[in-house]
């Protein structure tokens, strides 16, 4: 069996059994970013073989708040699967997760294909059909969310659940880099920020995704793809019984319960 597949299984089994495991870089010191994407690729293959579908792409570690929190200063990309989707005002189940955290993000829906290299913020905006608010629940399969860059890439960038707002908005109606957001748990604001924190403009995150996918031989991002651009603020640890709400200037609210 190939080594990447073995490592992908190590991570998908931890996800399924909701237990944390030790870092790959602890066991394989030469494990690097390229190998991380190699394992991620096998993880996606494995999920597809199990009948799951990719429903969105995501960027991670795109804001200073997130980079500081995770002590990693390089954006990464990953995949969101069908079983990760939770409806707005729905719930996530603590017993199926390890140590989930929530982050507030802005999502894009493309009206046209985009393909690197050299994609710019302006090109992304010209090809964006809709924007919408989103919450992402991340759940690193590594102990205490302690990992190095190649580990978190292999672990599909901690993808676990997403909650999309139930209304989409025309990008031309907004200054997409000036959207304020608050993230509250049980009625108390725990984090707040402005979308400019995401690489200066969330469309830069989509551009970077297109360019990174191209560099990794993954081709274009097809029309209709949903893209999460990365947490605007630091992620907040969740507990059973929590009620999470994020409010976005002009884009409404997104909420869910933890049970
Ligand atoms: C990695 C995933 C980061 C984001 O929005 O920055 C991410 C992690 O922090 O565990 O999804
Ligand atoms: Mg995220």
Tab-separated table of C-alpha atoms and ligand atoms in Angstrom:
chain	number	residue	atom	x	y	z
A	1	UNK	CA	0.000	0.000	0.000
A	2	UNK	CA	1.302	3.460	-0.727
A	3	UNK	CA	2.478	5.600	2.155
A	4	UNK	CA	0.213	8.574	1.352
A	5	UNK	CA	-2.852	6.363	1.376
A	6	UNK	CA	-1.811	4.839	4.700
A	7	UNK	CA	-1.479	8.300	6.217
A	8	UNK	CA	-4.806	9.391	4.708
A	9	UNK	CA	-6.410	6.372	6.390
A	10	UNK	CA	-4.731	7.229	9.694
A	11	UNK	CA	-6.458	10.642	9.548
A	12	UNK	CA	-9.863	9.527	8.233
A	13	UNK	CA	-10.041	6.846	10.929
A	14	UNK	CA	-9.265	9.450	13.603
A	15	UNK	CA	-12.066	11.609	12.153
A	16	UNK	CA	-14.515	8.687	12.107
A	17	UNK	CA	-13.613	7.529	15.611
A	18	UNK	CA	-13.365	11.139	16.847
A	19	UNK	CA	-10.035	10.727	18.561
A	20	UNK	CA	-6.896	12.844	18.227
A	21	UNK	CA	-3.638	11.456	16.873
A	22	UNK	CA	-0.005	12.545	16.884
A	23	UNK	CA	1.510	14.635	14.126
A	24	UNK	CA	2.961	13.056	11.006
A	25	UNK	CA	5.970	15.387	11.265
A	26	UNK	CA	6.758	13.868	14.698
A	27	UNK	CA	7.136	10.447	13.111
A	28	UNK	CA	8.434	11.441	9.677
A	29	UNK	CA	10.681	14.493	10.135
A	30	UNK	CA	11.195	14.960	6.386
A	31	UNK	CA	7.412	15.229	5.803
A	32	UNK	CA	7.007	18.481	3.834
A	33	UNK	CA	4.280	20.644	2.258
A	34	UNK	CA	4.280	18.757	-1.029
A	35	UNK	CA	3.910	15.454	0.813
A	36	UNK	CA	1.123	17.062	2.861
A	37	UNK	CA	-0.826	17.766	-0.338
A	38	UNK	CA	-0.004	14.224	-1.493
A	39	UNK	CA	-1.747	12.806	1.585
A	40	UNK	CA	-4.625	15.284	1.208
A	41	UNK	CA	-5.077	14.087	-2.364
A	42	UNK	CA	-5.323	10.468	-1.188
A	43	UNK	CA	-7.749	11.529	1.535
A	44	UNK	CA	-10.017	13.071	-1.099
A	45	UNK	CA	-9.761	9.890	-3.202
A	46	UNK	CA	-10.615	7.786	-0.166
A	47	UNK	CA	-13.709	9.875	0.650
A	48	UNK	CA	-14.869	9.677	-2.958
A	49	UNK	CA	-14.460	5.886	-2.910
A	50	UNK	CA	-16.644	5.901	0.206
A	51	UNK	CA	-19.326	7.696	-1.803
A	52	UNK	CA	-18.774	11.234	-0.578
A	53	UNK	CA	-18.799	14.270	-2.807
A	54	UNK	CA	-16.832	17.514	-2.629
A	55	UNK	CA	-19.339	20.363	-2.133
A	56	UNK	CA	-16.941	23.280	-1.598
A	57	UNK	CA	-13.306	24.324	-1.574
A	58	UNK	CA	-11.723	26.234	1.267
A	59	UNK	CA	-8.745	28.384	2.027
A	60	UNK	CA	-7.282	28.447	5.534
A	61	UNK	CA	-4.816	30.567	7.488
A	62	UNK	CA	-5.568	33.611	5.320
A	63	UNK	CA	-5.945	36.159	8.151
A	64	UNK	CA	-3.358	37.449	10.596
A	65	UNK	CA	-5.642	36.416	13.494
A	66	UNK	CA	-5.646	32.807	12.309
A	67	UNK	CA	-1.944	32.764	11.414
A	68	UNK	CA	-1.090	34.045	14.890
A	69	UNK	CA	-3.401	31.607	16.624
A	70	UNK	CA	-1.963	28.606	14.766
A	71	UNK	CA	1.617	29.980	14.602
A	72	UNK	CA	1.720	29.317	10.848
A	73	UNK	CA	2.009	32.134	8.330
A	74	UNK	CA	1.142	30.500	5.049
A	75	UNK	CA	-2.314	30.004	3.515
A	76	UNK	CA	-3.446	26.464	2.689
A	77	UNK	CA	-6.354	24.889	0.837
A	78	UNK	CA	-8.646	21.939	1.440
A	79	UNK	CA	-11.960	20.303	0.541
A	80	UNK	CA	-15.433	20.261	2.103
A	81	UNK	CA	-17.550	17.097	1.725
A	82	UNK	CA	-21.313	16.580	1.546
A	83	UNK	CA	-21.619	15.073	5.038
A	84	UNK	CA	-20.009	18.212	6.533
A	85	UNK	CA	-22.914	20.469	5.602
A	86	UNK	CA	-25.195	21.642	8.393
A	87	UNK	CA	-28.246	23.844	7.717
A	88	UNK	CA	-28.460	27.357	9.111
A	89	UNK	CA	-29.986	27.150	12.631
A	90	UNK	CA	-29.212	23.406	12.649
A	91	UNK	CA	-26.923	21.581	15.054
A	92	UNK	CA	-23.571	19.855	15.242
A	93	UNK	CA	-23.061	16.852	17.497
A	94	UNK	CA	-20.202	17.101	19.969
A	95	UNK	CA	-20.022	13.322	20.365
A	96	UNK	CA	-19.052	12.969	16.706
A	97	UNK	CA	-16.223	15.491	16.927
A	98	UNK	CA	-12.913	15.839	18.785
A	99	UNK	CA	-12.403	19.463	19.889
A	100	UNK	CA	-14.344	21.622	17.416
A	101	UNK	CA	-13.760	25.345	16.965
A	102	UNK	CA	-15.823	27.807	14.954
A	103	UNK	CA	-14.740	30.599	12.611
A	104	UNK	CA	-16.678	33.253	10.660
A	105	UNK	CA	-15.928	33.455	6.955
A	106	UNK	CA	-17.166	34.892	3.677
A	107	UNK	CA	-17.965	32.420	0.914
A	108	UNK	CA	-17.906	33.033	-2.841
A	109	UNK	CA	-19.841	31.258	-5.588
A	110	UNK	CA	-18.249	31.475	-9.035
A	111	UNK	CA	-20.287	32.403	-12.107
A	112	UNK	CA	-17.465	31.336	-14.414
A	113	UNK	CA	-14.458	29.002	-14.383
A	114	UNK	CA	-11.196	30.440	-13.112
A	115	UNK	CA	-7.832	28.986	-13.850
A	116	UNK	CA	-4.362	29.996	-12.677
A	117	UNK	CA	-1.638	31.037	-12.975
A	118	UNK	CA	-1.609	34.742	-12.297
A	119	UNK	CA	-5.265	35.146	-11.293
A	120	UNK	CA	-5.894	38.509	-9.620
A	121	UNK	CA	-8.427	39.901	-7.172
A	122	UNK	CA	-10.118	41.864	-10.002
A	123	UNK	CA	-10.445	38.774	-12.175
A	124	UNK	CA	-12.042	36.881	-9.311
A	125	UNK	CA	-14.537	39.700	-8.686
A	126	UNK	CA	-15.468	39.751	-12.368
A	127	UNK	CA	-16.239	36.018	-12.186
A	128	UNK	CA	-18.046	35.934	-8.854
A	129	UNK	CA	-21.770	35.362	-9.047
A	130	UNK	CA	-22.663	35.479	-5.352
A	131	UNK	CA	-21.199	36.050	-1.932
A	132	UNK	CA	-22.678	34.700	1.274
A	133	UNK	CA	-21.841	34.462	4.973
A	134	UNK	CA	-20.562	31.157	6.316
A	135	UNK	CA	-19.443	29.545	9.547
A	136	UNK	CA	-16.809	26.857	9.448
A	137	UNK	CA	-16.341	24.315	12.212
A	138	UNK	CA	-12.762	23.076	12.178
A	139	UNK	CA	-11.719	19.974	14.113
A	140	UNK	CA	-8.038	19.119	13.802
A	141	UNK	CA	-7.369	15.430	14.028
A	142	UNK	CA	-4.109	16.312	15.823
A	143	UNK	CA	-3.776	16.583	19.588
A	144	UNK	CA	-4.579	20.052	20.958
A	145	UNK	CA	-4.669	21.589	17.440
A	146	UNK	CA	-0.869	21.415	17.575
A	147	UNK	CA	0.548	20.805	14.140
A	148	UNK	CA	3.039	21.967	11.576
A	149	UNK	CA	2.063	23.200	8.124
A	150	UNK	CA	2.515	19.830	6.312
A	151	UNK	CA	0.400	18.064	8.985
A	152	UNK	CA	-2.608	20.376	8.707
A	153	UNK	CA	-2.488	20.172	4.900
A	154	UNK	CA	-2.541	16.355	5.095
A	155	UNK	CA	-5.467	16.631	7.540
A	156	UNK	CA	-7.518	18.433	4.877
A	157	UNK	CA	-7.008	21.748	6.717
A	158	UNK	CA	-9.045	20.546	9.754
A	159	UNK	CA	-12.291	20.545	7.695
A	160	UNK	CA	-15.215	19.272	9.701
A	161	UNK	CA	-18.525	21.131	9.247
A	162	UNK	CA	-19.846	24.167	7.370
A	163	UNK	CA	-22.963	26.234	7.874
A	164	UNK	CA	-23.816	28.502	4.956
A	165	UNK	CA	-26.152	31.457	5.259
A	166	UNK	CA	-29.449	30.758	3.528
A	167	UNK	CA	-29.363	33.860	1.354
A	168	UNK	CA	-26.859	34.837	-1.353
A	169	UNK	CA	-25.892	38.399	-2.308
A	170	UNK	CA	-24.740	40.206	-5.420
A	171	UNK	CA	-21.026	40.986	-5.019
A	172	UNK	CA	-21.466	44.324	-6.813
A	173	UNK	CA	-23.673	45.584	-3.982
A	174	UNK	CA	-20.865	45.357	-1.393
A	175	UNK	CA	-17.401	46.534	-0.500
A	176	UNK	CA	-16.425	42.923	0.079
A	177	UNK	CA	-13.247	43.941	1.895
A	178	UNK	CA	-15.128	46.106	4.413
A	179	UNK	CA	-17.670	43.710	5.872
A	180	UNK	CA	-17.704	43.708	9.656
A	181	UNK	CA	-18.491	40.475	11.487
A	182	UNK	CA	-19.137	39.460	15.086
A	183	UNK	CA	-18.996	35.913	16.382
A	184	UNK	CA	-21.062	35.224	19.510
A	185	UNK	CA	-21.453	32.182	21.707
A	186	UNK	CA	-24.476	32.060	24.012
A	187	UNK	CA	-25.193	35.731	23.361
A	188	UNK	CA	-21.698	36.959	24.228
A	189	UNK	CA	-19.439	38.404	21.516
A	190	UNK	CA	-16.278	36.310	21.527
A	191	UNK	CA	-14.547	37.651	18.410
A	192	UNK	CA	-15.029	40.368	15.825
A	193	UNK	CA	-13.258	41.621	12.751
A	194	UNK	CA	-13.453	43.021	9.253
A	195	UNK	CA	-13.136	41.070	6.013
A	196	UNK	CA	-10.086	43.080	4.945
A	197	UNK	CA	-8.189	40.826	7.392
A	198	UNK	CA	-8.448	38.062	4.807
A	199	UNK	CA	-5.397	38.814	2.653
A	200	UNK	CA	-6.515	42.448	2.281
A	201	UNK	CA	-9.643	41.334	0.386
A	202	UNK	CA	-11.422	37.945	0.471
A	203	UNK	CA	-11.252	37.809	-3.358
A	204	UNK	CA	-7.448	37.606	-2.970
A	205	UNK	CA	-8.015	34.328	-1.139
A	206	UNK	CA	-9.982	32.936	-4.111
A	207	UNK	CA	-7.269	34.171	-6.500
A	208	UNK	CA	-4.603	32.502	-4.396
A	209	UNK	CA	-6.630	29.271	-4.376
A	210	UNK	CA	-6.836	29.272	-8.183
A	211	UNK	CA	-3.100	29.878	-8.417
A	212	UNK	CA	-2.211	27.221	-5.835
A	213	UNK	CA	-4.470	24.633	-7.503
A	214	UNK	CA	-2.826	25.403	-10.813
A	215	UNK	CA	0.667	24.998	-9.290
A	216	UNK	CA	-0.381	21.648	-7.833
A	217	UNK	CA	-1.605	20.420	-11.217
A	218	UNK	CA	-5.280	20.573	-10.218
A	219	UNK	CA	-6.479	22.697	-13.149
A	220	UNK	CA	-9.342	25.153	-13.003
A	221	UNK	CA	-11.986	25.930	-10.401
A	222	UNK	CA	-15.274	25.264	-12.205
A	223	UNK	CA	-18.178	27.657	-12.440
A	224	UNK	CA	-20.633	27.142	-9.573
A	225	UNK	CA	-17.963	26.184	-7.031
A	226	UNK	CA	-18.492	27.422	-3.469
A	227	UNK	CA	-15.277	28.715	-1.885
A	228	UNK	CA	-14.709	29.519	1.792
A	229	UNK	CA	-12.099	32.263	1.988
A	230	UNK	CA	-10.812	31.651	5.550
A	231	UNK	CA	-11.568	32.739	9.108
A	232	UNK	CA	-11.691	36.508	9.584
A	233	UNK	CA	-11.024	36.245	13.324
A	234	UNK	CA	-9.399	33.623	15.532
A	235	UNK	CA	-11.358	30.385	15.971
A	236	UNK	CA	-13.431	29.842	19.140
A	237	UNK	CA	-13.497	26.499	20.965
A	238	UNK	CA	-16.987	24.983	21.278
A	239	UNK	CA	-18.728	23.145	24.102
A	240	UNK	CA	-21.863	21.033	24.332
A	241	UNK	CA	-24.938	23.248	24.671
A	242	UNK	CA	-23.411	26.267	22.916
A	243	UNK	CA	-25.485	28.428	20.608
A	244	UNK	CA	-23.307	30.166	18.018
A	245	UNK	CA	-24.333	33.198	15.955
A	246	UNK	CA	-22.332	35.339	13.573
A	247	UNK	CA	-23.655	38.635	12.292
A	248	UNK	CA	-22.311	40.199	9.098
A	249	UNK	CA	-22.840	43.806	7.974
A	250	UNK	CA	-25.428	43.623	5.203
A	251	UNK	CA	-25.294	39.828	4.881
A	252	UNK	CA	-27.438	38.832	7.859
A	253	UNK	CA	-26.789	36.105	10.417
A	254	UNK	CA	-25.716	32.474	10.475
A	255	UNK	CA	-26.291	30.265	13.551
A	256	UNK	CA	-26.135	26.736	14.870
A	257	UNK	CA	-26.421	24.770	18.094
A	258	UNK	CA	-23.946	22.329	19.621
A	259	UNK	CA	-25.596	19.337	21.207
B	1	LIG	C1	-6.529	25.018	9.986
B	1	LIG	C2	-7.702	25.476	9.186
B	1	LIG	C3	-7.764	26.972	9.092
B	1	LIG	C4	-9.117	28.979	8.376
B	1	LIG	O1	-10.206	29.451	8.006
B	1	LIG	O2	-8.153	29.700	8.650
B	1	LIG	C5	-9.010	27.513	8.496
B	1	LIG	C6	-6.726	25.141	11.478
B	1	LIG	O3	-6.706	26.256	12.005
B	1	LIG	O4	-6.894	24.101	12.141
B	1	LIG	O5	-9.936	26.838	8.124
B	2	LIG	MG1	-11.726	28.098	7.892
